[in-house]
mmCIF file of C-alpha atoms and ligand atoms in Angstrom:
data_model
loop_
_atom_site.group_PDB
_atom_site.id
_atom_site.type_symbol
_atom_site.label_atom_id
_atom_site.label_comp_id
_atom_site.label_asym_id
_atom_site.label_seq_id
_atom_site.Cartn_x
_atom_site.Cartn_y
_atom_site.Cartn_z
ATOM 1 C CA MET A 19 41.390 0.682 -13.153
ATOM 2 C CA GLY A 20 40.855 2.115 -15.907
ATOM 3 C CA GLU A 21 37.158 2.921 -16.296
ATOM 4 C CA ALA A 22 36.094 0.968 -19.415
ATOM 5 C CA ASN A 23 35.456 3.205 -22.920
ATOM 6 C CA MET A 24 31.503 3.251 -23.744
ATOM 7 C CA SER A 25 31.994 2.305 -27.575
ATOM 8 C CA GLU A 26 34.462 -0.613 -26.282
ATOM 9 C CA ASN A 27 31.987 -4.077 -25.124
ATOM 10 C CA PRO A 28 33.063 -4.996 -21.757
ATOM 11 C CA ARG A 29 34.248 -8.787 -20.675
ATOM 12 C CA TYR A 30 31.566 -8.959 -18.613
ATOM 13 C CA SER A 31 27.320 -7.253 -17.347
ATOM 14 C CA ILE A 32 26.077 -7.017 -14.699
ATOM 15 C CA VAL A 33 22.419 -6.811 -14.055
ATOM 16 C CA ALA A 34 20.767 -5.380 -11.007
ATOM 17 C CA PRO A 35 16.512 -4.944 -11.399
ATOM 18 C CA ILE A 36 16.135 -2.288 -8.817
ATOM 19 C CA TYR A 37 12.806 -1.545 -7.170
ATOM 20 C CA ASN A 38 12.701 0.623 -4.268
ATOM 21 C CA GLU A 39 16.514 -0.387 -3.617
ATOM 22 C CA GLU A 40 17.892 3.317 -1.737
ATOM 23 C CA GLY A 41 19.957 1.955 1.054
ATOM 24 C CA ASN A 42 21.016 -1.398 -0.134
ATOM 25 C CA ILE A 43 22.746 0.643 -3.801
ATOM 26 C CA GLN A 44 25.702 1.452 -2.151
ATOM 27 C CA LYS A 45 27.022 -1.483 -0.843
ATOM 28 C CA LEU A 46 26.226 -3.005 -3.987
ATOM 29 C CA TYR A 47 28.603 -0.644 -6.448
ATOM 30 C CA ASP A 48 31.327 -0.821 -3.619
ATOM 31 C CA ARG A 49 30.852 -5.045 -3.688
ATOM 32 C CA ILE A 50 30.503 -5.270 -6.745
ATOM 33 C CA THR A 51 33.157 -3.035 -7.547
ATOM 34 C CA LEU A 52 35.408 -4.486 -4.908
ATOM 35 C CA VAL A 53 34.674 -8.226 -6.559
ATOM 36 C CA MET A 54 35.253 -6.963 -10.071
ATOM 37 C CA ASP A 55 37.679 -4.948 -9.903
ATOM 38 C CA SER A 56 39.238 -7.918 -8.806
ATOM 39 C CA THR A 57 38.738 -9.955 -12.040
ATOM 40 C CA GLY A 58 40.759 -6.831 -13.901
ATOM 41 C CA GLU A 59 38.853 -7.184 -16.913
ATOM 42 C CA GLU A 60 36.813 -4.835 -17.651
ATOM 43 C CA TRP A 61 33.138 -4.472 -16.701
ATOM 44 C CA GLU A 62 30.057 -2.901 -16.666
ATOM 45 C CA LEU A 63 26.475 -2.640 -14.117
ATOM 46 C CA VAL A 64 23.666 -1.823 -15.774
ATOM 47 C CA THR A 65 21.101 -1.424 -13.326
ATOM 48 C CA VAL A 66 17.360 -0.830 -14.460
ATOM 49 C CA ASN A 67 15.407 1.008 -11.835
ATOM 50 C CA ASP A 68 12.382 -0.301 -12.570
ATOM 51 C CA GLY A 69 9.593 2.503 -11.501
ATOM 52 C CA SER A 70 11.087 3.379 -8.039
ATOM 53 C CA ARG A 71 9.134 5.265 -5.629
ATOM 54 C CA ASP A 72 12.130 6.443 -4.049
ATOM 55 C CA ARG A 73 15.450 7.614 -3.828
ATOM 56 C CA SER A 74 17.101 4.662 -6.228
ATOM 57 C CA PHE A 75 17.011 6.617 -9.495
ATOM 58 C CA GLU A 76 18.630 9.819 -7.921
ATOM 59 C CA MET A 77 21.227 7.393 -6.249
ATOM 60 C CA LEU A 78 21.287 5.903 -9.764
ATOM 61 C CA SER A 79 21.940 8.371 -11.931
ATOM 62 C CA GLU A 80 24.740 9.905 -9.698
ATOM 63 C CA LEU A 81 26.674 6.809 -9.356
ATOM 64 C CA ALA A 82 26.358 7.160 -13.722
ATOM 65 C CA ALA A 83 27.508 10.617 -13.792
ATOM 66 C CA LYS A 84 30.837 9.878 -11.639
ATOM 67 C CA ASP A 85 31.354 6.473 -12.972
ATOM 68 C CA SER A 86 30.704 5.592 -17.004
ATOM 69 C CA ARG A 87 30.639 1.663 -16.179
ATOM 70 C CA ILE A 88 27.488 2.075 -14.683
ATOM 71 C CA LYS A 89 24.134 1.947 -16.849
ATOM 72 C CA VAL A 90 21.469 3.625 -16.168
ATOM 73 C CA VAL A 91 17.738 1.868 -17.558
ATOM 74 C CA ASN A 92 15.159 4.353 -15.950
ATOM 75 C CA PHE A 93 11.872 2.817 -16.683
ATOM 76 C CA ALA A 94 8.424 4.881 -17.245
ATOM 77 C CA ARG A 95 7.117 2.877 -14.351
ATOM 78 C CA ASN A 96 7.134 -0.252 -12.753
ATOM 79 C CA PHE A 97 7.094 -3.232 -14.483
ATOM 80 C CA GLY A 98 8.033 -6.177 -12.268
ATOM 81 C CA HIS A 99 11.294 -7.697 -11.893
ATOM 82 C CA GLN A 100 11.683 -10.102 -14.383
ATOM 83 C CA LEU A 101 11.015 -7.526 -17.323
ATOM 84 C CA ALA A 102 13.772 -4.756 -15.753
ATOM 85 C CA VAL A 103 16.761 -7.747 -15.739
ATOM 86 C CA THR A 104 15.032 -8.342 -19.273
ATOM 87 C CA ALA A 105 15.628 -4.626 -20.262
ATOM 88 C CA GLY A 106 18.432 -5.274 -18.221
ATOM 89 C CA ILE A 107 19.757 -8.404 -20.604
ATOM 90 C CA ASP A 108 18.672 -6.719 -23.707
ATOM 91 C CA HIS A 109 21.353 -3.853 -22.762
ATOM 92 C CA ALA A 110 24.163 -5.273 -21.580
ATOM 93 C CA SER A 111 26.952 -5.856 -23.910
ATOM 94 C CA GLY A 112 29.085 -7.808 -22.577
ATOM 95 C CA ASP A 113 30.996 -10.963 -23.284
ATOM 96 C CA ALA A 114 29.590 -13.055 -19.614
ATOM 97 C CA VAL A 115 26.192 -11.253 -18.117
ATOM 98 C CA VAL A 116 25.482 -11.989 -14.844
ATOM 99 C CA VAL A 117 22.315 -11.317 -12.939
ATOM 100 C CA ILE A 118 22.028 -10.129 -9.670
ATOM 101 C CA ASP A 119 19.653 -9.046 -7.122
ATOM 102 C CA ALA A 120 19.572 -5.437 -6.083
ATOM 103 C CA ASP A 121 19.653 -6.385 -1.956
ATOM 104 C CA LEU A 122 22.650 -8.626 -1.409
ATOM 105 C CA GLN A 123 20.886 -11.185 -0.775
ATOM 106 C CA ASP A 124 23.523 -12.302 -3.959
ATOM 107 C CA PRO A 125 26.386 -12.069 -2.773
ATOM 108 C CA PRO A 126 29.047 -10.731 -4.894
ATOM 109 C CA GLU A 127 31.615 -12.264 -4.163
ATOM 110 C CA LEU A 128 30.856 -15.254 -6.117
ATOM 111 C CA ILE A 129 30.342 -13.789 -9.905
ATOM 112 C CA LEU A 130 34.190 -15.188 -9.681
ATOM 113 C CA GLU A 131 33.164 -18.394 -9.012
ATOM 114 C CA MET A 132 30.356 -18.162 -11.841
ATOM 115 C CA ILE A 133 33.604 -16.344 -13.964
ATOM 116 C CA GLU A 134 36.160 -19.184 -13.263
ATOM 117 C CA ARG A 135 33.644 -21.685 -14.201
ATOM 118 C CA TRP A 136 32.496 -20.254 -17.993
ATOM 119 C CA LYS A 137 36.287 -19.751 -18.504
ATOM 120 C CA ALA A 138 36.296 -23.239 -18.300
ATOM 121 C CA GLY A 139 33.495 -23.175 -20.917
ATOM 122 C CA TYR A 140 29.895 -23.469 -19.055
ATOM 123 C CA GLU A 141 28.005 -21.106 -21.056
ATOM 124 C CA VAL A 142 25.209 -21.266 -18.208
ATOM 125 C CA VAL A 143 26.478 -20.557 -14.102
ATOM 126 C CA TYR A 144 23.786 -20.396 -12.010
ATOM 127 C CA ALA A 145 24.126 -20.230 -8.839
ATOM 128 C CA ILE A 146 21.992 -23.230 -5.832
ATOM 129 C CA ARG A 147 20.589 -21.422 -2.607
ATOM 130 C CA GLN A 148 22.587 -24.313 -0.213
ATOM 131 C CA GLU A 149 20.306 -22.203 2.612
ATOM 132 C CA ARG A 150 18.558 -19.281 2.990
ATOM 133 C CA LYS A 151 18.779 -17.066 6.019
ATOM 134 C CA GLY A 152 16.192 -14.619 7.023
ATOM 135 C CA GLU A 153 12.878 -15.485 4.918
ATOM 136 C CA SER A 154 9.206 -16.560 6.575
ATOM 137 C CA TRP A 155 9.139 -20.268 7.278
ATOM 138 C CA PHE A 156 6.713 -19.841 4.853
ATOM 139 C CA LYS A 157 8.472 -18.439 2.543
ATOM 140 C CA LEU A 158 10.457 -20.924 2.420
ATOM 141 C CA PHE A 159 7.289 -24.198 2.106
ATOM 142 C CA THR A 160 5.769 -22.599 -0.163
ATOM 143 C CA ALA A 161 9.321 -21.842 -2.439
ATOM 144 C CA LYS A 162 10.293 -25.150 -1.398
ATOM 145 C CA LEU A 163 7.088 -26.687 -3.373
ATOM 146 C CA PHE A 164 7.660 -24.337 -5.723
ATOM 147 C CA TYR A 165 10.384 -25.177 -7.096
ATOM 148 C CA ARG A 166 9.712 -28.845 -7.161
ATOM 149 C CA MET A 167 6.162 -28.959 -8.818
ATOM 150 C CA ILE A 168 7.908 -26.795 -11.654
ATOM 151 C CA TYR A 169 10.732 -29.801 -11.145
ATOM 152 C CA ARG A 170 7.850 -31.955 -12.136
ATOM 153 C CA ILE A 171 5.187 -30.406 -13.787
ATOM 154 C CA THR A 172 7.529 -28.943 -16.366
ATOM 155 C CA ASP A 173 9.266 -29.738 -19.550
ATOM 156 C CA VAL A 174 12.359 -27.809 -19.361
ATOM 157 C CA ASP A 175 14.459 -29.215 -16.346
ATOM 158 C CA ILE A 176 15.361 -26.113 -14.704
ATOM 159 C CA PRO A 177 17.246 -26.937 -11.793
ATOM 160 C CA LEU A 178 15.898 -26.464 -7.684
ATOM 161 C CA ASP A 179 16.406 -24.126 -5.869
ATOM 162 C CA THR A 180 18.155 -21.518 -8.648
ATOM 163 C CA GLY A 181 17.174 -17.560 -8.888
ATOM 164 C CA ASP A 182 18.041 -15.521 -11.914
ATOM 165 C CA PHE A 183 21.484 -14.971 -9.504
ATOM 166 C CA ARG A 184 23.717 -16.985 -13.192
ATOM 167 C CA LEU A 185 26.114 -16.220 -15.339
ATOM 168 C CA ILE A 186 25.231 -16.388 -19.162
ATOM 169 C CA ASP A 187 27.150 -16.230 -21.686
ATOM 170 C CA ARG A 188 26.097 -14.084 -24.605
ATOM 171 C CA ASN A 189 25.160 -17.158 -27.248
ATOM 172 C CA VAL A 190 22.887 -17.235 -24.422
ATOM 173 C CA ALA A 191 22.191 -14.169 -23.838
ATOM 174 C CA ASP A 192 21.170 -12.969 -27.824
ATOM 175 C CA VAL A 193 18.827 -16.026 -27.403
ATOM 176 C CA LEU A 194 16.811 -15.046 -24.663
ATOM 177 C CA ARG A 195 16.840 -11.368 -25.966
ATOM 178 C CA THR A 196 15.022 -12.980 -29.405
ATOM 179 C CA MET A 197 12.605 -13.984 -26.713
ATOM 180 C CA ARG A 198 9.782 -11.742 -26.197
ATOM 181 C CA GLU A 199 6.807 -13.421 -24.214
ATOM 182 C CA HIS A 200 5.817 -10.988 -22.531
ATOM 183 C CA ASN A 201 4.968 -13.549 -19.149
ATOM 184 C CA ARG A 202 8.431 -15.182 -18.757
ATOM 185 C CA PHE A 203 10.059 -17.149 -16.671
ATOM 186 C CA ILE A 204 13.795 -15.776 -16.773
ATOM 187 C CA ARG A 205 15.417 -19.195 -14.973
ATOM 188 C CA GLY A 206 12.557 -21.099 -17.512
ATOM 189 C CA MET A 207 13.755 -19.717 -20.323
ATOM 190 C CA THR A 208 17.808 -20.247 -20.498
ATOM 191 C CA SER A 209 16.769 -23.937 -19.357
ATOM 192 C CA TRP A 210 14.822 -23.930 -22.237
ATOM 193 C CA ALA A 211 18.011 -22.513 -24.748
ATOM 194 C CA GLY A 212 19.947 -25.170 -23.497
ATOM 195 C CA PHE A 213 23.694 -24.086 -23.950
ATOM 196 C CA LYS A 214 26.653 -26.390 -21.286
ATOM 197 C CA GLN A 215 25.141 -25.576 -17.557
ATOM 198 C CA THR A 216 26.466 -25.950 -14.568
ATOM 199 C CA GLY A 217 26.084 -24.899 -11.498
ATOM 200 C CA VAL A 218 27.961 -23.644 -7.558
ATOM 201 C CA SER A 219 26.076 -23.629 -4.377
ATOM 202 C CA TYR A 220 26.347 -20.578 -1.704
ATOM 203 C CA VAL A 221 24.329 -18.530 1.111
ATOM 204 C CA ARG A 222 21.212 -16.680 0.755
ATOM 205 C CA GLU A 223 21.664 -13.709 2.640
ATOM 206 C CA ALA A 224 19.052 -11.965 4.850
ATOM 207 C CA ARG A 225 17.763 -8.578 2.954
ATOM 208 C CA GLU A 226 20.605 -5.708 3.387
ATOM 209 C CA TRP A 227 18.112 -3.329 3.754
ATOM 210 C CA GLY A 228 14.388 -2.646 3.131
ATOM 211 C CA GLU A 229 11.323 -5.653 2.865
ATOM 212 C CA THR A 230 10.565 -8.198 -0.269
ATOM 213 C CA LYS A 231 9.072 -6.928 -3.463
ATOM 214 C CA TYR A 232 7.983 -9.895 -3.421
ATOM 215 C CA PRO A 233 3.654 -10.561 -1.725
ATOM 216 C CA LEU A 234 2.024 -14.036 -1.965
ATOM 217 C CA ARG A 235 -0.386 -12.208 -5.186
ATOM 218 C CA LYS A 236 3.201 -11.404 -6.840
ATOM 219 C CA MET A 237 4.766 -15.058 -6.007
ATOM 220 C CA VAL A 238 0.857 -16.807 -7.184
ATOM 221 C CA ARG A 239 1.578 -15.088 -10.156
ATOM 222 C CA PHE A 240 4.278 -15.452 -9.937
ATOM 223 C CA ALA A 241 4.545 -19.208 -9.625
ATOM 224 C CA MET A 242 1.478 -19.357 -12.821
ATOM 225 C CA ASP A 243 3.889 -17.964 -14.985
ATOM 226 C CA ALA A 244 6.088 -20.488 -14.892
ATOM 227 C CA VAL A 245 4.153 -23.607 -15.102
ATOM 228 C CA THR A 246 1.744 -22.007 -17.864
ATOM 229 C CA GLY A 247 5.341 -20.448 -20.029
ATOM 230 C CA PHE A 248 6.438 -24.124 -19.943
ATOM 231 C CA SER A 249 3.936 -26.636 -19.357
ATOM 232 C CA TYR A 250 0.297 -27.677 -20.929
ATOM 233 C CA PHE A 251 0.055 -30.143 -17.620
ATOM 234 C CA PRO A 252 -2.564 -28.238 -15.818
ATOM 235 C CA LEU A 253 -4.441 -28.342 -19.725
ATOM 236 C CA GLN A 254 -4.413 -31.841 -19.646
ATOM 237 C CA ILE A 255 -4.946 -33.066 -16.201
ATOM 238 C CA MET A 256 -8.841 -32.238 -17.297
ATOM 239 C CA VAL A 257 -8.738 -34.913 -19.096
ATOM 240 C CA TYR A 258 -8.447 -37.280 -16.465
ATOM 241 C CA VAL A 259 -11.022 -35.084 -14.354
ATOM 242 C CA SER A 260 -13.237 -35.909 -16.660
ATOM 243 C CA PHE A 261 -12.678 -39.951 -16.963
ATOM 244 C CA ILE A 262 -13.047 -40.674 -13.409
ATOM 245 C CA LEU A 263 -16.603 -39.081 -14.197
ATOM 246 C CA GLY A 264 -17.976 -40.333 -16.602
ATOM 247 C CA LEU A 265 -16.147 -44.072 -14.803
ATOM 248 C CA LEU A 266 -17.980 -43.062 -11.255
ATOM 249 C CA ALA A 267 -21.460 -42.609 -13.556
ATOM 250 C CA VAL A 268 -21.457 -45.261 -16.088
ATOM 251 C CA ILE A 269 -20.659 -47.325 -12.413
ATOM 252 C CA ALA A 270 -23.157 -45.858 -10.681
ATOM 253 C CA ILE A 271 -26.258 -45.690 -12.582
ATOM 254 C CA PRO A 272 -26.864 -49.614 -12.298
ATOM 255 C CA VAL A 273 -25.444 -50.104 -8.855
ATOM 256 C CA ILE A 274 -28.040 -47.067 -7.672
ATOM 257 C CA GLY A 275 -30.946 -49.060 -10.121
ATOM 258 C CA ILE A 276 -30.547 -51.957 -8.011
ATOM 259 C CA LEU A 277 -30.274 -50.776 -4.526
ATOM 260 C CA ARG A 278 -33.732 -48.764 -5.035
ATOM 261 C CA VAL A 279 -35.333 -51.738 -6.068
ATOM 262 C CA ILE A 280 -34.212 -53.991 -2.843
ATOM 263 C CA LEU A 281 -34.612 -50.344 -0.962
ATOM 264 C CA GLY A 282 -37.265 -48.665 -1.885
ATOM 265 C CA TYR A 283 -37.593 -45.721 -3.626
ATOM 266 C CA GLU A 284 -36.087 -43.695 -0.857
ATOM 267 C CA PHE A 285 -32.356 -44.848 -1.424
ATOM 268 C CA LEU A 286 -30.299 -41.134 -1.870
ATOM 269 C CA GLY A 287 -33.747 -39.578 -2.986
ATOM 270 C CA GLY A 288 -34.528 -35.926 -2.140
ATOM 271 C CA GLN A 289 -32.736 -32.305 -3.593
ATOM 272 C CA VAL A 290 -29.726 -32.354 -1.656
ATOM 273 C CA THR A 291 -28.430 -34.711 -3.372
ATOM 274 C CA THR A 292 -28.222 -33.724 -6.802
ATOM 275 C CA ILE A 293 -27.806 -30.259 -5.198
ATOM 276 C CA LEU A 294 -24.348 -31.051 -3.677
ATOM 277 C CA LEU A 295 -23.056 -32.442 -7.078
ATOM 278 C CA LEU A 296 -23.854 -29.798 -9.140
ATOM 279 C CA LEU A 297 -22.134 -27.325 -6.740
ATOM 280 C CA ILE A 298 -19.005 -30.334 -6.707
ATOM 281 C CA VAL A 299 -19.179 -30.663 -10.605
ATOM 282 C CA SER A 300 -19.533 -26.751 -10.806
ATOM 283 C CA ALA A 301 -16.549 -26.038 -8.998
ATOM 284 C CA PHE A 302 -14.538 -28.296 -11.176
ATOM 285 C CA GLN A 303 -15.767 -26.810 -13.834
ATOM 286 C CA LEU A 304 -15.053 -24.041 -12.720
ATOM 287 C CA PHE A 305 -11.571 -24.133 -12.388
ATOM 288 C CA PHE A 306 -10.645 -25.339 -14.969
ATOM 289 C CA LEU A 307 -12.245 -22.459 -16.856
ATOM 290 C CA PHE A 308 -9.995 -20.775 -14.304
ATOM 291 C CA ILE A 309 -6.620 -22.695 -16.414
ATOM 292 C CA MET A 310 -8.252 -22.047 -19.175
ATOM 293 C CA GLY A 311 -8.454 -18.371 -18.722
ATOM 294 C CA GLN A 312 -5.119 -18.713 -18.035
ATOM 295 C CA TYR A 313 -4.019 -19.481 -20.527
ATOM 296 C CA ILE A 314 -6.107 -17.673 -23.265
ATOM 297 C CA ALA A 315 -5.348 -14.486 -21.190
ATOM 298 C CA ARG A 316 -1.173 -14.607 -21.910
ATOM 299 C CA ILE A 317 -2.099 -15.637 -25.498
ATOM 300 C CA TYR A 318 -4.137 -12.100 -25.477
ATOM 301 C CA ASP A 319 -1.087 -10.724 -23.651
ATOM 302 C CA GLU A 320 1.318 -12.306 -26.614
ATOM 303 C CA VAL A 321 -1.557 -11.099 -29.071
ATOM 304 C CA ARG A 322 -1.523 -7.297 -28.318
ATOM 305 C CA GLN A 323 2.380 -7.705 -29.104
ATOM 306 C CA ARG A 324 3.028 -4.427 -26.998
ATOM 307 C CA PRO A 325 6.269 -3.557 -26.293
ATOM 308 C CA LEU A 326 7.392 -5.573 -23.217
ATOM 309 C CA TYR A 327 8.721 -2.277 -21.329
ATOM 310 C CA ILE A 328 8.683 1.516 -22.090
ATOM 311 C CA VAL A 329 12.514 3.048 -21.205
ATOM 312 C CA ALA A 330 11.954 6.820 -19.911
ATOM 313 C CA SER A 331 15.468 7.374 -20.360
ATOM 314 C CA ARG A 332 18.854 5.721 -19.669
ATOM 315 C CA SER A 333 22.135 6.869 -18.954
ATOM 316 C CA ASN A 334 25.742 5.368 -20.049
ATOM 317 C CA LEU A 335 23.847 3.570 -22.590
ATOM 318 C CA ASP A 336 23.553 4.759 -26.349
ATOM 319 C CA THR A 337 19.882 5.158 -27.441
ATOM 320 C CA SER A 338 19.521 1.408 -28.400
ATOM 321 C CA PRO A 339 19.372 -0.715 -26.296
ATOM 322 C CA GLY A 340 23.073 -2.834 -25.924
ATOM 323 C CA GLN A 341 26.198 -2.668 -28.994
ATOM 324 C CA ARG A 342 25.480 -5.603 -29.660
ATOM 325 C CA ALA A 343 22.924 -5.407 -32.549
ATOM 326 C CA SER A 344 20.962 -8.794 -31.797
ATOM 327 C CA GLY A 345 17.599 -9.802 -31.685
ATOM 328 C CA VAL A 346 14.974 -6.611 -30.734
ATOM 329 C CA PRO A 347 15.102 -5.334 -33.895
ATOM 330 C CA GLN A 348 16.146 -1.172 -35.120
ATOM 331 C CA SER A 349 13.082 0.516 -35.647
ATOM 332 C CA GLU A 350 11.558 -0.383 -31.940
ATOM 333 C CA ALA A 351 14.679 0.490 -30.607
ATOM 334 C CA ASP A 352 14.792 3.592 -31.484
ATOM 335 C CA GLN A 353 10.531 4.478 -30.371
ATOM 336 C CA ASP A 354 12.464 3.744 -26.732
ATOM 337 C CA VAL A 355 10.322 0.495 -26.727
ATOM 338 C CA GLU A 356 11.742 -3.270 -26.153
ATOM 339 C CA GLY A 357 9.238 -5.599 -27.810
HETATM 340 N N1 LIG B 25 12.641 -5.583 -8.210
HETATM 341 C C1 LIG B 25 12.407 -5.005 -9.286
HETATM 342 N N2 LIG B 25 10.634 -5.064 -9.211
HETATM 343 C C2 LIG B 25 10.178 -5.403 -8.781
HETATM 344 C C3 LIG B 25 9.954 -6.342 -7.779
HETATM 345 C C4 LIG B 25 11.707 -5.849 -7.673
HETATM 346 O O1 LIG B 25 12.739 -4.993 -10.490
HETATM 347 O O2 LIG B 25 8.703 -4.817 -8.953
HETATM 348 C C5 LIG B 25 13.923 -6.217 -8.114
HETATM 349 C C6 LIG B 25 14.448 -5.580 -6.950
HETATM 350 O O3 LIG B 25 14.660 -4.521 -6.092
HETATM 351 C C7 LIG B 25 15.696 -6.601 -5.463
HETATM 352 C C8 LIG B 25 14.922 -8.555 -7.397
HETATM 353 O O4 LIG B 25 13.898 -7.543 -7.847
HETATM 354 O O5 LIG B 25 16.809 -6.100 -6.695
HETATM 355 C C9 LIG B 25 14.599 -8.740 -6.258
HETATM 356 O O6 LIG B 25 13.903 -9.044 -5.380
HETATM 357 P P1 LIG B 25 13.062 -9.069 -3.920
HETATM 358 O O7 LIG B 25 14.440 -8.947 -3.265
HETATM 359 O O8 LIG B 25 12.214 -7.740 -3.624
HETATM 360 O O9 LIG B 25 13.369 -10.659 -3.874
HETATM 361 P P2 LIG B 25 13.385 -11.785 -3.240
HETATM 362 O O10 LIG B 25 14.517 -11.725 -3.629
HETATM 363 O O11 LIG B 25 11.975 -11.048 -1.752
HETATM 364 O O12 LIG B 25 13.026 -12.765 -3.298
HETATM 365 MG MG1 LIG B 26 15.758 -10.294 -2.373
#
């Protein structure tokens, strides 16, 4: 199998975000190579080193020096999984782009099935996790809850139990490249884009090596991005709470008045009830202020118009993101920052 000519667009781009994955990189490369070579078509592996603190970057650079099909986008610091995937899609030039985790929890062999569906005319082929191995019950439970909640309260139909492991057509990748929001929930963004979508199921394996990079704190943030990015529901539930509290007041005023006439003025008197009510109502108010704050902070993120990520260096890639210029303004691309 000849190596892809760099000036030509390969048929397939595999995008892998990488954060401290030194123990997985060689295996990832081996398995991707085996699977993709079996297609008999040109492919590239676009890796994004998301500020790894281990030897990941050195290992990727070594692979890139030996094999020009391996592209490396090296971030100036850790920007997070979703931005690493974004940069990978920005720099991918294939007719179909496959996003895959570097820890081999997503079996590369499934890509062949995705390609089949793509050739049958589907523009998004997502992978549905039938079973997840090697995860704590807490992660399984919260993930299940999360996907069902997102499904209920968001305005787009995000398929249940899917991650970012998916194949997207060039058309969809180009749409994603025009969506420059800062707090990203990429699986929601692909659903939002529409196109002909389908899913293939698989069993999600345990991590090959290393630990999850999604501690609870990051999971909560991720969930918030998903909700705020695709739903106004949290802003709108305030109105129901206000109705309920208002209704309670309307009922309580005459009822308490009458009861006081009957039972005497000590009924419900004293500071304790006042203090309790004050605490309950303030808790509601502060909670809703927090929710509003979440939306406002994200508005602020957009208004500042900072680049989404900063690239320190690239290997086997032109300086501009993607050989097929679209979506990202060239002038911006030249400054090595992508907004
Ligand atoms: N990742 C990344 N930046 C981060 C965290 C994770 O690029 O800040 C990558 C990581 O190397 C892996 C993928 O995103 O390829 C998924 O991360 P992980 O396996 O830790 O998530 P989990 O499978 O536990 O949800
Ligand atoms: Mg993983």
